[in-house]
Amino acid sequence: MDTRVTIAGVELKNPVMTASGTFGSGAEYGEMVDLNRLGAVVTKGVANVPWPGNPTPRIAEVYGGMLNAIGLQNPGIDVFVERDIPFLKQYDTKIIVNVCGKTTEDYVEVVERLGDTAADLLEINISCPNVKEGGIAFGQDPKAVEAITREVKRHAKQPVIMKLSPNVTDITVMAKAAEAGGADALSLINTLTGMKIDIHRRTFALANKTGGFSGPAVKPVAVRMVYQAANAVRLPIIGMGGISTAEDAIEFLLAGATAVSVGTANFFNPYATTEIVDGIEAYMERYGVEDVKELIGAVK
Ligand SMILES: Cc1cc2nc3c(=O)[nH]c(=O)nc-3n(C[C@H](O)[C@H](O)[C@H](O)COP(=O)(O)O)c2cc1C
C-alpha cells in the first residue's frame, strides 16, 4: 500500500500533518505522539520579531468547536531557528514553517531567514492584519494576495504554500490570485471569524471581541471551499478545517486535497493525527485502494 503524496516536489510519507498553531512546534506533543509517523509537522506562525499576542481571555468553547484570538503570539524568528528547527530535525518527518507578518517586509525577512534552515516548505499565513492597509488581512484582497505571493516567492528558497482565509465571498478568486503570484501550493481553510457573548458577564467572551472559529462544526464549509479551490487552480491543496477522524480526512482527499492538516482535534484528542494515519490505511485496506493518490479529487 502506498500512502506517499508529493507537495511541490517534497515527498511526504503520508498525507497527514498538523495544523499551524495547534501543535506548538511539536515538542508539546512529542511525548504522546510519535512525530516520525506524520507526513509533516506544521509549526505555529513565526514573525520577524516576538509578538506578545492578544489580551486574555482569548479562547472560548462553542458548539462543535472553539473561538481563538491568540493574536499570533510567537517568540520571533531568532528563537525559532535556534530552538524549534533543531528539535524537529531529529525526526523523520517534513518541516513546514508557518510565517506571519504585518507588512510585506516582515514576511520577506522571515522567509529569507528560513532560507538556509532545514525547513522543507513554507506556509504563508495571509490572515495576519496588514498594518499598511489599515489592518485588513492580506488574504481578503485578491490584489494583495497576488502581490504578497509574488514578493515571498522572489525571496524564498523553499516551495511556498499560501494559506487562504475563508472570510471571503469567493474562495476561487483568492486561489487564482495566489496561483497568479506563483504559489507552489495552497492550504485552506484558516479560521472563520466568529463572536461569542457571555450573557452572565454581559460582555464578549473574548477580550478581542471576535475570534477565529475552528473545530468539527466548520468542516462542511471547509470541504466545500477545498472542492471549489481544487477545481479552480492546478496547485496541490492542503485541506483543513474540522478534521478529527480518518473519515473526515478522506472526505477532504476525495474533494481534491493532496494532504490534510489536523488542528483543533489535537486539543480534545492528542492522538488524533496518528489515529488518522492508521484510519486512512484501514480504509485503503477495506476498499482495496493501492495508492492513496487514487483518492485525491476522486469525487467530481
Ligand atoms: C489556537 C489556534 C491557533 C492557531 N494559530 C494559527 C497560526 O499561528 N497560523 C495559522 O496559519 N493558522 C493558525 N490557526 C488555524 C489552524 O491552523 C487551522 O487552519 C484552523 O483552525 C482550521 O482547522 P481545525 O478546525 O482543524 O482547527 C490556529 C487555530 C487555532 C485553533
Coordinates of C-alpha atoms and ligand atoms in Angstrom, one line a residue:
M1 CA 0.0 0.0 0.0
D2 CA 1.4 3.4 -1.0
T3 CA 0.5 6.3 1.2
R4 CA 3.0 8.8 -0.1
V5 CA 2.0 12.1 -1.6
T6 CA 4.1 15.0 -3.1
I7 CA 3.6 18.7 -2.4
A8 CA 5.6 21.0 -4.7
G9 CA 8.3 18.3 -5.2
V10 CA 8.5 17.4 -1.4
E11 CA 7.5 13.8 -0.8
L12 CA 5.5 13.1 2.4
K13 CA 5.3 9.6 3.8
N14 CA 1.6 10.1 4.2
P15 CA -0.9 12.9 3.7
V16 CA -1.4 13.7 7.4
M17 CA 0.1 16.8 9.0
T18 CA -0.6 19.1 12.0
A19 CA -2.4 22.5 11.6
S20 CA -0.4 25.6 12.5
G21 CA -0.9 26.9 16.0
T22 CA -2.5 23.7 17.4
F23 CA 0.6 21.6 17.9
G24 CA 3.3 24.1 19.0
S25 CA 6.4 23.2 17.2
G26 CA 6.0 19.5 18.0
A27 CA 7.7 19.5 21.4
E28 CA 4.5 19.8 23.4
Y29 CA 3.0 16.7 21.7
G30 CA 6.2 14.8 21.1
E31 CA 5.9 12.8 24.3
M32 CA 2.5 11.5 23.3
V33 CA 2.7 11.4 19.5
D34 CA 5.5 9.7 17.5
L35 CA 6.3 12.6 15.2
N36 CA 8.1 10.1 12.8
R37 CA 4.6 8.8 11.8
L38 CA 3.4 12.1 10.5
G39 CA 3.7 13.3 6.9
A40 CA 4.8 16.7 8.2
V41 CA 4.7 19.0 11.2
V42 CA 3.4 22.5 10.5
T43 CA 4.7 24.9 13.2
K44 CA 2.9 27.7 14.9
G45 CA 3.2 31.0 13.0
V46 CA 6.5 32.8 13.4
A47 CA 7.2 36.5 12.7
N48 CA 10.4 38.5 12.3
V49 CA 10.2 39.7 15.9
P50 CA 8.4 38.3 19.0
W51 CA 4.7 39.1 19.2
P52 CA 3.1 39.2 22.6
G53 CA -0.4 38.1 21.4
N54 CA -3.8 39.5 22.5
P55 CA -5.1 40.2 26.0
T56 CA -6.9 37.3 27.7
P57 CA -9.5 35.7 27.7
R58 CA -8.5 34.6 24.2
I59 CA -10.1 31.1 23.9
A60 CA -13.8 30.2 24.2
E61 CA -15.7 27.0 23.6
V62 CA -18.7 27.0 21.3
Y63 CA -20.9 24.2 19.9
G64 CA -18.8 21.8 17.8
G65 CA -15.6 23.9 18.1
M66 CA -13.9 26.9 19.6
L67 CA -13.1 30.5 19.1
N68 CA -9.5 31.7 19.5
A69 CA -7.9 35.2 19.4
I70 CA -4.4 34.3 20.4
G71 CA -3.1 37.1 18.2
L72 CA -0.3 35.0 16.7
Q73 CA 1.8 35.1 19.9
N74 CA 5.3 33.8 19.0
P75 CA 8.9 34.1 20.1
G76 CA 10.2 35.5 16.8
I77 CA 12.4 34.0 14.2
D78 CA 15.7 34.1 16.2
V79 CA 14.4 31.8 18.9
F80 CA 12.5 29.7 16.4
V81 CA 15.6 29.0 14.3
E82 CA 17.7 28.2 17.3
R83 CA 15.2 26.1 19.3
D84 CA 12.4 24.7 17.2
I85 CA 14.1 23.7 13.9
P86 CA 16.8 21.6 15.6
F87 CA 14.1 19.9 17.7
L88 CA 12.1 18.9 14.6
K89 CA 15.2 17.9 12.7
Q90 CA 15.6 14.9 15.0
Y91 CA 12.5 13.3 13.4
D92 CA 11.9 11.6 10.1
T93 CA 9.1 14.0 9.1
K94 CA 8.9 17.1 6.9
I95 CA 9.1 20.5 8.5
I96 CA 6.6 23.1 7.3
V97 CA 7.2 26.6 8.8
N98 CA 4.1 28.8 9.1
V99 CA 5.0 32.5 8.6
C100 CA 3.1 35.6 9.7
G101 CA 3.8 39.3 9.4
K102 CA 2.2 42.8 9.5
T103 CA 3.9 44.1 6.4
T104 CA 5.3 42.5 3.2
E105 CA 8.8 43.3 4.5
D106 CA 8.1 41.3 7.7
Y107 CA 7.2 38.2 5.7
V108 CA 10.2 38.6 3.4
E109 CA 12.6 38.9 6.4
V110 CA 11.3 35.7 7.9
V111 CA 11.3 33.8 4.6
E112 CA 14.9 34.9 4.0
R113 CA 16.0 33.8 7.5
L114 CA 14.5 30.4 6.8
G115 CA 16.3 30.0 3.5
D116 CA 19.3 28.1 4.8
T117 CA 17.5 26.1 7.5
A118 CA 16.1 22.6 7.4
A119 CA 12.6 23.8 6.7
D120 CA 11.2 21.8 3.8
L121 CA 8.2 24.0 2.9
L122 CA 7.0 27.5 3.9
E123 CA 3.3 28.1 4.7
I124 CA 2.4 31.8 4.4
N125 CA -0.5 32.8 6.7
I126 CA -2.2 35.8 5.0
S127 CA -4.8 36.1 7.6
C128 CA -2.5 38.4 9.6
P129 CA -3.5 42.1 9.8
N130 CA -1.8 44.2 7.1
V131 CA -0.9 47.3 9.0
K132 CA -0.2 49.3 5.8
E133 CA -3.7 48.7 4.6
G134 CA -5.4 49.7 7.8
G135 CA -5.4 46.3 9.4
I136 CA -7.4 44.4 6.8
A137 CA -5.9 40.9 6.3
F138 CA -3.7 40.4 3.2
G139 CA -5.9 37.4 2.4
Q140 CA -9.1 39.4 1.9
D141 CA -8.0 41.3 -1.2
P142 CA -7.0 39.4 -4.4
K143 CA -4.5 42.1 -5.4
A144 CA -2.8 41.9 -2.1
V145 CA -2.8 38.0 -2.2
E146 CA -1.1 38.1 -5.6
A147 CA 1.4 40.8 -4.6
I148 CA 2.5 39.1 -1.4
T149 CA 2.7 35.7 -3.1
R150 CA 5.0 37.2 -5.8
E151 CA 7.2 39.0 -3.2
V152 CA 7.6 36.0 -1.0
K153 CA 8.3 33.7 -3.9
R154 CA 11.1 36.2 -5.0
H155 CA 12.9 35.7 -1.7
A156 CA 12.0 32.1 -0.8
K157 CA 14.4 29.2 -1.2
Q158 CA 11.8 26.6 -0.3
P159 CA 8.5 26.0 -2.1
V160 CA 5.7 28.3 -0.9
I161 CA 2.2 27.3 0.3
M162 CA -0.2 30.2 0.6
K163 CA -2.7 29.7 3.4
L164 CA -6.1 31.1 2.4
S165 CA -8.6 32.8 4.6
P166 CA -12.2 31.6 4.3
N167 CA -13.5 35.0 5.3
V168 CA -14.1 36.0 1.6
T169 CA -17.1 35.9 -0.8
D170 CA -15.4 33.7 -3.4
I171 CA -12.5 31.4 -2.4
T172 CA -11.7 30.7 -6.0
V173 CA -10.8 34.4 -6.6
M174 CA -8.1 34.1 -3.9
A175 CA -6.9 30.7 -5.0
K176 CA -6.4 32.1 -8.5
A177 CA -4.7 35.2 -7.2
A178 CA -2.2 33.1 -5.3
E179 CA -1.6 30.9 -8.4
A180 CA -1.1 34.0 -10.5
G181 CA 1.5 35.2 -7.9
G182 CA 3.5 32.0 -8.3
A183 CA 2.4 29.9 -5.3
D184 CA 3.5 26.3 -5.3
A185 CA 0.6 25.0 -3.2
L186 CA -2.4 26.3 -1.2
S187 CA -3.7 25.4 2.2
L188 CA -7.2 26.1 3.4
I189 CA -9.1 26.9 5.5
N190 CA -7.9 29.2 8.2
T191 CA -10.5 30.1 10.9
L192 CA -13.9 31.7 10.2
T193 CA -14.4 34.9 12.1
G194 CA -16.9 34.4 14.9
M195 CA -18.1 36.0 18.2
K196 CA -19.5 34.8 21.5
I197 CA -21.2 36.8 24.2
D198 CA -21.1 35.8 27.8
I199 CA -24.6 36.5 29.0
H200 CA -23.7 36.4 32.7
R201 CA -20.9 39.0 32.4
R202 CA -22.8 40.8 29.6
T203 CA -19.7 41.2 27.6
F204 CA -17.7 39.5 24.9
A205 CA -16.4 36.0 25.8
L206 CA -13.0 37.1 24.2
A207 CA -11.2 40.3 25.1
N208 CA -10.6 40.8 21.4
K209 CA -14.4 40.6 20.8
T210 CA -14.1 38.4 17.7
G211 CA -12.1 35.2 17.3
G212 CA -11.3 32.5 14.8
F213 CA -13.9 29.7 14.7
S214 CA -12.5 26.2 14.2
G215 CA -13.3 22.6 15.0
P216 CA -15.7 19.9 13.8
A217 CA -18.5 22.4 13.1
V218 CA -16.6 24.2 10.3
K219 CA -15.9 21.0 8.3
P220 CA -18.7 21.3 5.7
V221 CA -17.6 24.9 4.9
A222 CA -14.0 23.7 4.6
V223 CA -14.8 20.7 2.4
R224 CA -16.9 23.0 0.1
M225 CA -14.0 25.5 -0.2
V226 CA -11.4 22.8 -0.8
Y227 CA -13.5 21.4 -3.6
Q228 CA -14.0 24.8 -5.2
A229 CA -10.3 25.7 -5.0
A230 CA -9.2 22.3 -6.3
N231 CA -11.4 22.8 -9.3
A232 CA -10.2 26.4 -9.9
V233 CA -6.4 26.0 -9.9
R234 CA -3.8 23.4 -10.8
L235 CA -1.9 23.7 -7.5
P236 CA -1.8 20.9 -4.8
I237 CA -4.1 21.7 -1.9
I238 CA -3.6 21.0 1.8
G239 CA -7.1 20.7 3.3
M240 CA -8.1 21.5 6.8
G241 CA -11.0 22.7 9.0
G242 CA -12.7 20.4 11.5
I243 CA -10.8 17.2 10.7
S244 CA -10.9 14.9 13.8
T245 CA -11.1 11.4 12.3
A246 CA -9.8 9.4 9.3
E247 CA -13.3 9.6 7.7
D248 CA -13.1 13.4 7.9
A249 CA -9.6 13.4 6.3
I250 CA -10.7 11.1 3.5
E251 CA -13.6 13.5 2.7
F252 CA -11.0 16.2 2.1
L253 CA -8.9 14.0 -0.1
L254 CA -11.9 13.0 -2.2
A255 CA -12.8 16.7 -2.5
G256 CA -9.4 17.4 -4.0
A257 CA -6.9 17.8 -1.2
T258 CA -3.5 16.2 -1.7
A259 CA -2.8 16.3 2.1
V260 CA -4.7 17.3 5.2
S261 CA -3.9 19.2 8.5
V262 CA -5.4 18.4 11.8
G263 CA -5.9 21.3 14.2
T264 CA -8.5 21.8 16.9
A265 CA -8.9 18.0 17.3
N266 CA -5.4 17.8 18.9
F267 CA -6.8 19.7 21.8
F268 CA -9.5 17.1 22.6
N269 CA -7.6 14.1 21.3
P270 CA -3.8 14.4 21.3
Y271 CA -3.6 11.1 19.4
A272 CA -5.8 12.4 16.6
T273 CA -3.0 12.7 14.0
T274 CA -1.6 9.2 14.3
E275 CA -5.1 7.7 14.6
I276 CA -5.9 9.4 11.3
V277 CA -2.8 7.9 9.7
D278 CA -3.9 4.4 10.9
G279 CA -7.5 5.0 9.8
I280 CA -6.6 6.1 6.3
E281 CA -4.6 2.8 6.0
A282 CA -7.6 0.8 7.3
Y283 CA -9.9 2.5 4.7
M284 CA -7.4 1.7 1.9
E285 CA -7.3 -1.9 3.0
R286 CA -11.0 -2.2 3.3
Y287 CA -11.7 -0.7 -0.2
G288 CA -8.6 -2.2 -1.9
V289 CA -7.1 1.2 -2.6
E290 CA -3.4 0.5 -3.6
D291 CA -2.3 4.1 -3.7
V292 CA -3.7 7.0 -1.6
K293 CA -3.3 9.3 -4.7
E294 CA -6.2 7.4 -6.2
L295 CA -8.4 9.1 -3.7
I296 CA -7.3 12.7 -4.4
G297 CA -10.1 14.6 -6.2
A298 CA -11.9 11.3 -7.0
V299 CA -15.3 13.0 -6.3
K300 CA -16.0 15.3 -9.2
Ligands
LIG1 C1 -5.5 28.0 18.9 C2 -5.3 28.2 17.4 C3 -4.1 28.8 16.9 C4 -3.9 28.9 15.5 N1 -2.8 29.5 15.1 C5 -2.5 29.6 13.7 C6 -1.3 30.2 13.3 O1 -0.4 30.6 14.0 N2 -1.2 30.3 11.9 C7 -2.1 29.8 11.0 O2 -1.9 29.9 9.8 N3 -3.2 29.2 11.5 C8 -3.5 29.1 12.8 N4 -4.6 28.5 13.3 C9 -5.6 28.0 12.3 C10 -5.4 26.4 12.1 O3 -4.1 26.1 11.6 C11 -6.5 25.9 11.1 O4 -6.3 26.5 9.8 C12 -7.9 26.1 11.6 O5 -8.0 26.0 13.0 C13 -8.9 25.1 11.0 O6 -8.6 23.8 11.3 P1 -9.2 23.0 12.6 O7 -10.7 23.2 12.5 O8 -8.8 21.5 12.4 O9 -8.6 23.6 13.8 C14 -4.9 28.4 14.6 C15 -6.0 27.7 15.1 C16 -6.2 27.6 16.5 C17 -7.4 26.9 17.0

